[in-house]
Coordinates of C-alpha atoms in Angstrom, one line a residue:
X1 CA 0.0 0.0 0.0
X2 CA 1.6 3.3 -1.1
X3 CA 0.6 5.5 2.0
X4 CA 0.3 9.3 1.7
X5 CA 1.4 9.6 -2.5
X6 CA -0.7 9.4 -5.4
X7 CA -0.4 8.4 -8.8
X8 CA 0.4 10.8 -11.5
X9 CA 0.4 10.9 -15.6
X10 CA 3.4 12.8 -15.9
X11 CA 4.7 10.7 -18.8
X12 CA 1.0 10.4 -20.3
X13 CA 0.7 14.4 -20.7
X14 CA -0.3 15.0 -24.2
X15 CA 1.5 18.6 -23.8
X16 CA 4.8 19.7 -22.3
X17 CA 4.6 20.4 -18.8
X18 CA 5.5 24.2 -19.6
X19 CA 2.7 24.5 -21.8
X20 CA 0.3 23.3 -18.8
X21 CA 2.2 25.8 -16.8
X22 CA 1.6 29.0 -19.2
X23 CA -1.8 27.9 -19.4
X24 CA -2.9 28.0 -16.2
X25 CA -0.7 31.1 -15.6
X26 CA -2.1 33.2 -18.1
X27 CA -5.6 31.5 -16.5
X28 CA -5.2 33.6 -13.4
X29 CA -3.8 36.8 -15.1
X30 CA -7.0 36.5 -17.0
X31 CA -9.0 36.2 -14.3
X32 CA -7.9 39.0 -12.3
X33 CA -8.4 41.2 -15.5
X34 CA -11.8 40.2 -15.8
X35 CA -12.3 40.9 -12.0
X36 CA -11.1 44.4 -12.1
X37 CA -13.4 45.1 -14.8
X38 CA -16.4 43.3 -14.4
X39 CA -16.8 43.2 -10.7
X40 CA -16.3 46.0 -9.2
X41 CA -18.3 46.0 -5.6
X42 CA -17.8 43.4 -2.9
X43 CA -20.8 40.4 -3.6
X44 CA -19.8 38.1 -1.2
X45 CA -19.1 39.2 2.6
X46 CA -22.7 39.7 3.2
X47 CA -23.7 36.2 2.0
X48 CA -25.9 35.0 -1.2
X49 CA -28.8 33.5 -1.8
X50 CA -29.6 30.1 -0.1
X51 CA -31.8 27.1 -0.6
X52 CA -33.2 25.8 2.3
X53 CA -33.5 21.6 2.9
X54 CA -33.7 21.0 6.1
X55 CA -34.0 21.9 10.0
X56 CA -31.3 20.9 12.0
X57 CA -33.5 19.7 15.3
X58 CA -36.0 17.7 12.7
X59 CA -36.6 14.0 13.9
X60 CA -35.0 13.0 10.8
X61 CA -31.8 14.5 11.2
X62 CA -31.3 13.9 14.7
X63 CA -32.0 10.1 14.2
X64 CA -28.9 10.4 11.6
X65 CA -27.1 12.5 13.7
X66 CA -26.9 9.6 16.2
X67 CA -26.3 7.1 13.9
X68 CA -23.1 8.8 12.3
X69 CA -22.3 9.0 16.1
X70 CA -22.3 5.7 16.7
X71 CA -20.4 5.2 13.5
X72 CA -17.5 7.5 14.7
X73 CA -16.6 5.7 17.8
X74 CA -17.2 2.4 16.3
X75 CA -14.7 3.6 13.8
X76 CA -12.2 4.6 16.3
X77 CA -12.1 1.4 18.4
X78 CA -12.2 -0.5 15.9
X79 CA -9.0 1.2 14.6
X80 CA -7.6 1.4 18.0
X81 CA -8.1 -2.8 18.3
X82 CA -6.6 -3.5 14.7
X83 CA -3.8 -1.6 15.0
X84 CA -3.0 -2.9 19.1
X85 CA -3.6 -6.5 18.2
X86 CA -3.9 -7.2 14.9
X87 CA -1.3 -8.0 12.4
X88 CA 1.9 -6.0 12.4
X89 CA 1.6 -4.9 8.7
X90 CA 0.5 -2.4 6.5
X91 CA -0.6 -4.6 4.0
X92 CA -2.8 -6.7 6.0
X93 CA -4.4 -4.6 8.9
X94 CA -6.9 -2.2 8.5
X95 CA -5.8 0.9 10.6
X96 CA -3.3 2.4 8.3
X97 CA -5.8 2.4 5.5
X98 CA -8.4 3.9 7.5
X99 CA -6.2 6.7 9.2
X100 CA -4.1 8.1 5.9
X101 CA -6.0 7.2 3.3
X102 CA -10.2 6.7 4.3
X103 CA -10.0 9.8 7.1
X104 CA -7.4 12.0 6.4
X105 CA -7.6 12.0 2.9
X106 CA -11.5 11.4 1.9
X107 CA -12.5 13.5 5.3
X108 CA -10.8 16.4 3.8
X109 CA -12.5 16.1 0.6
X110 CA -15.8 15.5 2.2
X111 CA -15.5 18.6 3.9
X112 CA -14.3 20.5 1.0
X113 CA -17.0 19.0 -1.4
X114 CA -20.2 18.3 1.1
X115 CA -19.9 20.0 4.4
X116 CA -18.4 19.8 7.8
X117 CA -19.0 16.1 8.4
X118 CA -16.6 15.8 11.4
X119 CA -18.2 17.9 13.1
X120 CA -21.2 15.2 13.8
X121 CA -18.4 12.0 13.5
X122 CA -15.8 13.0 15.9
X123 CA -15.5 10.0 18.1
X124 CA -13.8 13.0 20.5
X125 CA -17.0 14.9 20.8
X126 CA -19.1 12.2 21.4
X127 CA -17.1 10.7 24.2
X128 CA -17.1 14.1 25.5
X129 CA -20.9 14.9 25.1
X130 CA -21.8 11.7 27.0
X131 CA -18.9 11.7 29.7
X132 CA -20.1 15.9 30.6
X133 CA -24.0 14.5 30.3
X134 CA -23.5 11.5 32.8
X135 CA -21.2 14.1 34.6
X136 CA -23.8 16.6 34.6
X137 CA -26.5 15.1 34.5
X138 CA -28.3 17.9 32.4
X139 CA -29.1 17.4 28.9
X140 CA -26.7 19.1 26.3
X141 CA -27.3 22.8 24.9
X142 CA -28.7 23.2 21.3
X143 CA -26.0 24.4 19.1
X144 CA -28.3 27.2 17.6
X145 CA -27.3 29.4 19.6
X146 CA -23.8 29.7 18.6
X147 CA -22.5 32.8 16.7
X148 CA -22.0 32.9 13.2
X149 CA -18.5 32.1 11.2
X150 CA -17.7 29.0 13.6
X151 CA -17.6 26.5 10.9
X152 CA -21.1 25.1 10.9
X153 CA -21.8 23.3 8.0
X154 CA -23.1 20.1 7.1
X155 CA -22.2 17.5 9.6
X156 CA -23.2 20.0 12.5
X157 CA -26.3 20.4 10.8
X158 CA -27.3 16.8 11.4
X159 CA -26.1 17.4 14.7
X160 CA -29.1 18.4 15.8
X161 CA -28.4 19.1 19.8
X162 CA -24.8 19.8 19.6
X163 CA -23.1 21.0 22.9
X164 CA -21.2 24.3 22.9
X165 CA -19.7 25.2 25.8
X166 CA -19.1 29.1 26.5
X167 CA -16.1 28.2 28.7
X168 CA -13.5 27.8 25.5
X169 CA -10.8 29.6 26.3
X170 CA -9.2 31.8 24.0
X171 CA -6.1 30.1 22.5
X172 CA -7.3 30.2 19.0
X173 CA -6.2 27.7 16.6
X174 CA -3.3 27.6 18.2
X175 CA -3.6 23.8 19.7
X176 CA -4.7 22.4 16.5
X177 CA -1.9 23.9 14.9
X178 CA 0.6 22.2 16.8
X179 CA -1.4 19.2 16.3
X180 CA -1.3 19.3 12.3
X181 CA 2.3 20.1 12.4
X182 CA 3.0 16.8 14.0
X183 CA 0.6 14.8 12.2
X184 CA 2.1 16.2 8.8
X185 CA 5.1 14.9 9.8
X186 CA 4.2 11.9 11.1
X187 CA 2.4 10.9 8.1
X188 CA 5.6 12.5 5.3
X189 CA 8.8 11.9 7.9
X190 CA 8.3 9.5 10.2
X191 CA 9.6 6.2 8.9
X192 CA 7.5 3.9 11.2
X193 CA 4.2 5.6 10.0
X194 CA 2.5 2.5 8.8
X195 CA 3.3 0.3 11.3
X196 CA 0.4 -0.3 12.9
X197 CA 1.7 -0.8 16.8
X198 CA 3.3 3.0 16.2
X199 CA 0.0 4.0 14.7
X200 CA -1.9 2.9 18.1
X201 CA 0.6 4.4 20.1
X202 CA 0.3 7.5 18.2
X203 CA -3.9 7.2 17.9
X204 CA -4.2 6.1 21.5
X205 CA -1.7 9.8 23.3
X206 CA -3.7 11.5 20.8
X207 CA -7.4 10.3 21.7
X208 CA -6.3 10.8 25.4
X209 CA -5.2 14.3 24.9
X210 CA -8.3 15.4 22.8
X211 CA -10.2 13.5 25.7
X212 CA -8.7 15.3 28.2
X213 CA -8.3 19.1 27.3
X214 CA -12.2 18.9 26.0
X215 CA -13.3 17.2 29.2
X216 CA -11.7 19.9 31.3
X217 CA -12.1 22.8 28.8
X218 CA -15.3 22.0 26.8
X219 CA -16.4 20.7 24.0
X220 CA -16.1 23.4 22.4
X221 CA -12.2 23.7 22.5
X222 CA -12.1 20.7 19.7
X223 CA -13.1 23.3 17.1
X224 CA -10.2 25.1 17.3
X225 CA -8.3 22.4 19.3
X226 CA -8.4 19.0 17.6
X227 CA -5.9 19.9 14.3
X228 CA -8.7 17.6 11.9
X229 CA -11.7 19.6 13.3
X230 CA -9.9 22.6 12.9
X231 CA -9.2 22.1 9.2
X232 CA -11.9 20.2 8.3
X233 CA -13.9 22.9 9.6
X234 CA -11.9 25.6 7.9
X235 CA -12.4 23.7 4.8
X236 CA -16.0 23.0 5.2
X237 CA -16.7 26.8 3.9
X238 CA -16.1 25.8 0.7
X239 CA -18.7 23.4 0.8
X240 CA -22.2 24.2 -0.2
X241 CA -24.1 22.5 2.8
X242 CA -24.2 24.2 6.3
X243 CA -26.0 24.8 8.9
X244 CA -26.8 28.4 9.4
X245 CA -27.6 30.4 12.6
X246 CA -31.1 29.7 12.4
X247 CA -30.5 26.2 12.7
X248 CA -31.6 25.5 9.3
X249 CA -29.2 22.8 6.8
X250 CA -29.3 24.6 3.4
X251 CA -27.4 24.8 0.0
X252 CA -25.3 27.7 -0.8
X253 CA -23.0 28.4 -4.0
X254 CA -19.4 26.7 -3.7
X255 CA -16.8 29.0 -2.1
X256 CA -18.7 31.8 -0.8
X257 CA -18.9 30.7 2.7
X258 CA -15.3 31.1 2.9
X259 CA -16.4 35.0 3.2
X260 CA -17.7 34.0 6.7
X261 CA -14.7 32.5 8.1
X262 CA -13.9 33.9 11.1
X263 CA -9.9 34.8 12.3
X264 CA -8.7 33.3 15.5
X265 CA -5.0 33.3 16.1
X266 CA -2.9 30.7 14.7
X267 CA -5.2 30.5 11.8
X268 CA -2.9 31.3 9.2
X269 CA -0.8 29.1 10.3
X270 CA -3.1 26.3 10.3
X271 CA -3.7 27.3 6.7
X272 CA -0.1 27.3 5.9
X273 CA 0.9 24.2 7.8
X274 CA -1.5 22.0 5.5
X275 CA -0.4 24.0 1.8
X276 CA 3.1 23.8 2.8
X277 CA 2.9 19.9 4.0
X278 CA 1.3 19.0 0.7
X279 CA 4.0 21.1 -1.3
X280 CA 7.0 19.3 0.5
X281 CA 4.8 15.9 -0.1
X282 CA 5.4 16.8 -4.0
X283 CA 8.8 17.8 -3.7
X284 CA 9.8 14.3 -1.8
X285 CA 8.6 12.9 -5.5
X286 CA 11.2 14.7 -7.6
X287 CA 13.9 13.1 -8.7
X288 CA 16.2 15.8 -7.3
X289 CA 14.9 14.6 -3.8
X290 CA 15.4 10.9 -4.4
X291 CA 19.2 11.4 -5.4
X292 CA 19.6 13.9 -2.4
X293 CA 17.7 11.7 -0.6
X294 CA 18.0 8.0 -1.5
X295 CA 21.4 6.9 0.0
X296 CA 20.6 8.0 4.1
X297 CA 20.3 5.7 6.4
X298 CA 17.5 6.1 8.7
X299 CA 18.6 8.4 10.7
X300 CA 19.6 10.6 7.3
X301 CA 16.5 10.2 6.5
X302 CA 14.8 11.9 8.9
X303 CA 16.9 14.5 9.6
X304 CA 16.3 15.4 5.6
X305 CA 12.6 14.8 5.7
X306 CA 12.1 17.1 9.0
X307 CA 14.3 19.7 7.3
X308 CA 12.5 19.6 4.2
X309 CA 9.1 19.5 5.8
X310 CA 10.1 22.7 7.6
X311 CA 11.6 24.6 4.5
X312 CA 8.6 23.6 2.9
X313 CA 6.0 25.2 4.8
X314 CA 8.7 28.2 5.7
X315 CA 9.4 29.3 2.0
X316 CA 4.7 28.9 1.3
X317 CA 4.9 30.9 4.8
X318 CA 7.2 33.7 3.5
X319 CA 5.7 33.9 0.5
X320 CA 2.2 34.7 2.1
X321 CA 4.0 37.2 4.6
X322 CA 6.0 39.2 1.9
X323 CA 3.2 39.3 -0.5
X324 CA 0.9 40.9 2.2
X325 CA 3.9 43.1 3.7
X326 CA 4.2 44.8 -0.3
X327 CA -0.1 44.7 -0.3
X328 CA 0.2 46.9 2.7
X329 CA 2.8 49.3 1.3
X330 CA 0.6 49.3 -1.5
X331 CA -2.7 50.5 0.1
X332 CA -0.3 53.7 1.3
X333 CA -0.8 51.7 5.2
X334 CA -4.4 52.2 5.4
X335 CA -3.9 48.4 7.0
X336 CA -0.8 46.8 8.0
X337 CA 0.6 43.6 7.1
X338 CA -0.7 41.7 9.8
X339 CA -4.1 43.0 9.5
X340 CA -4.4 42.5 5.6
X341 CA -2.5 38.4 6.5
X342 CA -5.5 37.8 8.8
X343 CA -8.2 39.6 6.1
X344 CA -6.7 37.2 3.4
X345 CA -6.1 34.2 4.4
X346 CA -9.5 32.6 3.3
X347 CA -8.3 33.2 -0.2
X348 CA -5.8 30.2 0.9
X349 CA -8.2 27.8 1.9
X350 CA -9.6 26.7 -1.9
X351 CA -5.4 26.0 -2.4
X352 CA -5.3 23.8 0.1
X353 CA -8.1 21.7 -1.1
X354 CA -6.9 21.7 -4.8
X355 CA -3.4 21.1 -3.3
X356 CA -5.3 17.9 -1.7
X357 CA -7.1 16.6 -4.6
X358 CA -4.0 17.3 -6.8
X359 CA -2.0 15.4 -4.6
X360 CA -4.1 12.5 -3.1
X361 CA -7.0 12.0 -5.8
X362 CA -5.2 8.8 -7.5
X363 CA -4.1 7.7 -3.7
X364 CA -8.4 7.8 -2.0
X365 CA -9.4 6.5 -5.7
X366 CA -6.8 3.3 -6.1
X367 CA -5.0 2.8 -3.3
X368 CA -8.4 3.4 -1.0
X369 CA -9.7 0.2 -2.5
X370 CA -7.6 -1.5 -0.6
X371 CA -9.8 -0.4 2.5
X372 CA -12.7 -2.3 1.0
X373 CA -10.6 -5.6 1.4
X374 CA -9.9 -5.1 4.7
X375 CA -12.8 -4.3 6.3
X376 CA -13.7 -7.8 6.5
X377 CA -10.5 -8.6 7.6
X378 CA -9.3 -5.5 9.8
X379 CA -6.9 -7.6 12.2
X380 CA -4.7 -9.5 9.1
X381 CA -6.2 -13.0 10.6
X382 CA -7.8 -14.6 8.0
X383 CA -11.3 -13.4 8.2
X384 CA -13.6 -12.8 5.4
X385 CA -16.6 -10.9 7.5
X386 CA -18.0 -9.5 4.5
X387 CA -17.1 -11.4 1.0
X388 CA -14.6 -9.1 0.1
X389 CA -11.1 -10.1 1.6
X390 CA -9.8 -11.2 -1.3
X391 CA -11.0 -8.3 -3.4
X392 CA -8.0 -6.8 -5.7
X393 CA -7.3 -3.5 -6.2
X394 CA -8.3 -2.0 -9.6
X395 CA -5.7 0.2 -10.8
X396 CA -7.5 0.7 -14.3
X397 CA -10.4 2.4 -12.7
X398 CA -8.5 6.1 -13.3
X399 CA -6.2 6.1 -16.1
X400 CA -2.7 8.3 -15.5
X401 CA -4.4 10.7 -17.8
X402 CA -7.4 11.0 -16.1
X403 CA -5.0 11.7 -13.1
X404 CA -3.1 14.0 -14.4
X405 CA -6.0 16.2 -16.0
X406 CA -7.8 16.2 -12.7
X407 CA -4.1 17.9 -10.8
X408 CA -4.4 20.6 -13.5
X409 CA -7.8 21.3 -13.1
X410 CA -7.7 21.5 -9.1
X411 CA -4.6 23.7 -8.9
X412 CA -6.4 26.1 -11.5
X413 CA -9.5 26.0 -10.0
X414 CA -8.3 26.1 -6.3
X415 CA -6.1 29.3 -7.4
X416 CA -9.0 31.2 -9.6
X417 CA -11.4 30.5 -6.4
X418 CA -8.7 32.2 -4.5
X419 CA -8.2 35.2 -6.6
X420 CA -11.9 35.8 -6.6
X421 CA -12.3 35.6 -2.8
X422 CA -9.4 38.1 -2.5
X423 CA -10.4 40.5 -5.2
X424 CA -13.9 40.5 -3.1
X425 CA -12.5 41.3 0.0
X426 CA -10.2 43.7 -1.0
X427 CA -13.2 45.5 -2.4
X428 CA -14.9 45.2 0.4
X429 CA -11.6 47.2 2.8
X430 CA -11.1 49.1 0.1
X431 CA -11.8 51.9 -3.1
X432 CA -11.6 50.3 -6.3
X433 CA -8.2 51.4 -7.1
X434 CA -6.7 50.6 -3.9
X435 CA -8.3 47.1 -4.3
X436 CA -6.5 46.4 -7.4
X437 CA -3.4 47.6 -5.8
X438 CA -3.4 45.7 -3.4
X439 CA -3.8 42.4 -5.0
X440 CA -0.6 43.1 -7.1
X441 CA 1.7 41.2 -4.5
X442 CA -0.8 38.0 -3.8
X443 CA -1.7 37.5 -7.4
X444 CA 2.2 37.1 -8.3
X445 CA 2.1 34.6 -5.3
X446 CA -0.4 32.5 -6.4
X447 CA 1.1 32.8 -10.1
X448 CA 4.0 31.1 -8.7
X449 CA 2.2 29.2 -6.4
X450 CA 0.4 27.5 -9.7
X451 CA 3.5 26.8 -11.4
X452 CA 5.3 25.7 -9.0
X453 CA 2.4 23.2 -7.7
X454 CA 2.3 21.7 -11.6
X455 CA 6.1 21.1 -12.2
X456 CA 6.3 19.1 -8.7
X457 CA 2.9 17.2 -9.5
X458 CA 3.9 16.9 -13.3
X459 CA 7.4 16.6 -13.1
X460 CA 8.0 14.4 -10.7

């Protein structure tokens, strides 16, 4: 099982890699053009029309809300008894499957593409709801009450009675960004990252903590707190299910709820973190990293990987920062740099999900087959629960074509989302000409951002 990498067509391209390049370059240049000329008022920061499906407290919901529950911490204990007792390889145990490929990797696009899903799964929450209830004694609060821009979205929605605890303190994403940091690199550096006893250990210290700090803090510290309900939930806004404040599940244009997010520090790290991450995954398939790479021992090995990681996310990081430090020159200081970093960094969000998909489409499509087999045979022992332990895995399903395509398309699409939602906000800070001025600096960034993102899918 090839954990955390996907599958490319970089020999299959029926144009040079260059070409793709230019095209998707001059793609965003057009864009912006067409922005400054046709759109010239901010649309989005007050919302846009919704439809309406569903109440979240409906019977119906709440039944499925309980359901998916149930599902979560089934899901976790199920992982957590694979990966303790079951057999000691990747190949033949379900949990590293499940973790890298069937959570971390279709979780994410499920936020990105349907809504905030998490949100009602989290093993974490529900653990938490029912140890504070029994603890209690007092039946949880309805989550309608809670303020706008937290994320709700699809998942919540079927939530239904959702606590949220008005005793988060204010550390932001902070905790979750820690969190991702180390989960990045466990799944990229770490060589013992499918070995299912290291995967328990790991699984097990972080259930505990995320137990812990939400037992003793509230449950609502996991939605800035647990580093996969902080960016699923970030994500989520892309999605066109939430739940809004009225408590109702409805359908709203892709993209445009990223307008809502709402800053708490550590955010844009968060956001950085996960696009830097996915760059340095892309880099580790170049050749240039395999021959700088390939004769370490173990030791080398990780010494390189944590090095990389880090200049990874560091050179994305600087990047951001310098691109908003000339956007506030720019705007004559009417904001400073840290003010317009914090105003922009939704625009970031649609690049992490194209980053994603870029990266891990081939990798949930083939490789998460693989997860269908073992399901009926989670522990490696023999076991054929379900008919389908001996199932192959059908690597004709997605030609390298068909791969490839789909990279270009996400990284163009992921970067055009994100020149829109800047060229909105900055609209909505500022005059039309300071607007345009302004975007300047981040429009070269996500120029290079594009290109750069196709030459290490393509060319690696």
């Amino acid at each position: 099982m090839i954990l955390a990498h996907g599958l490319g067509g970089r020999t299959d391209l029926p144009l040079p890699i260059w070409m793709f390049s230019y095209g998707a370059a001059l793609t965003l240049l057009a864009s912006f053009a067409a922005l400054a000329a046709f759109w010239p008022t901010a649309r989005l920061e007050g919302g846009t029309g919704e439809l309406t499906l569903a109440r979240a407290d409906s019977r119906v919901v709440r039944g499925l809300a309980i359901v998916i529950r149930l599902v979560g911490v089934a899901a976790l204990a199920l992982v957590l008894v694979a990966a303790a007792v079951g057999e000691n390889s990747s190949q033949a145990n379900l949990a590293p499957a499940a973790v890298y490929i069937v959570f971390w990797v279709g979780m994410l696009f499920v936020s990105g593409f349907v809504g905030d899903l998490w949100r009602v799964l989290s093993p974490f929450d529900t653990l938490v709801a029912i140890f504070r209830r029994r603890r209690h004694g007092s039946p949880p609060e309805t989550s309608a009450a809670e303020p706008a821009g937290h994320g709700s979205s699809a998942g919540e929605a079927a939530g239904g009675h959702d606590v949220v605890d008005h005793d988060e303190p204010d550390s932001g994403y902070w905790p979750a960004t820690v969190g991702l940091l180390g989960f990045v690199w466990v799944e990229l550096v770490y060589p013992e990252r499918a070995s299912p006893r290291a995967l328990f250990g790991l699984l097990a210290a972080y259930t505990v903590v995320m137990l812990a700090c939400a037992a003793r803090r509230g449950r609502g510290w996991l939605r800035r707190g647990d580093a996969f309900a902080a960016l699923f939930g970030v994500v989520a806004h892309i999605a066109p299910l939430h739940r809004a404040d009225d408590g109702r599940l409805r359908l709203r244009p892709p993209f445009v709820g990223l307008a809502s997010l709402e800053w708490r520090p550590g955010l844009e790290e968060l956001v950085l973190i996960a696009l830097g991450s996915t760059t340095f995954d892309g880099l580790t398939r170049t050749q240039l990293w395999v021959d700088l790479t390939g004769d370490l021992d173990r030791l080398g090995s990780v010494v390189a990987g944590t090095a990389g990681l880090v200049l990874a996310i560091a050179v994305v990081a600087i990047a951001y920062f310098l691109a908003m430090g000339v956007a506030a020159r720019r705007v004559d200081h009417r904001s400073d740099a840290e003010e317009l970093r914090a105003a922009f960094v939704h625009s970031l969000v649609p690049i992490v999900l194209a980053y994603a998909v870029a990266h891990y489409f081939s990798l949930l499509v083939l490789e998460g087959q693989s997860s269908i087999a073992l399901i009926s045979d989670p522990l490696g022992r023999g076991w054929d629960l379900f008919g389908t332990a001996g199932r192959p895995v059908d690597f004709t399903l997605v030609s390298p074509l068909a791969v490839a395509y789909v990279q270009c398309a996400a990284i163009v699409v992921g970067h055009v989302a994100g020149v829109v939602l800047a060229h909105d906000r900055a609209l909505a800070l500022f005059d039309k000409r300071l607007a345009t001025r302004s975007q300047h600096p981040l429009l070269v960034t996500m120029v290079l951002f594009t290109v750069g993102g196709l030459f290490l899918l393509l060319g690696g």
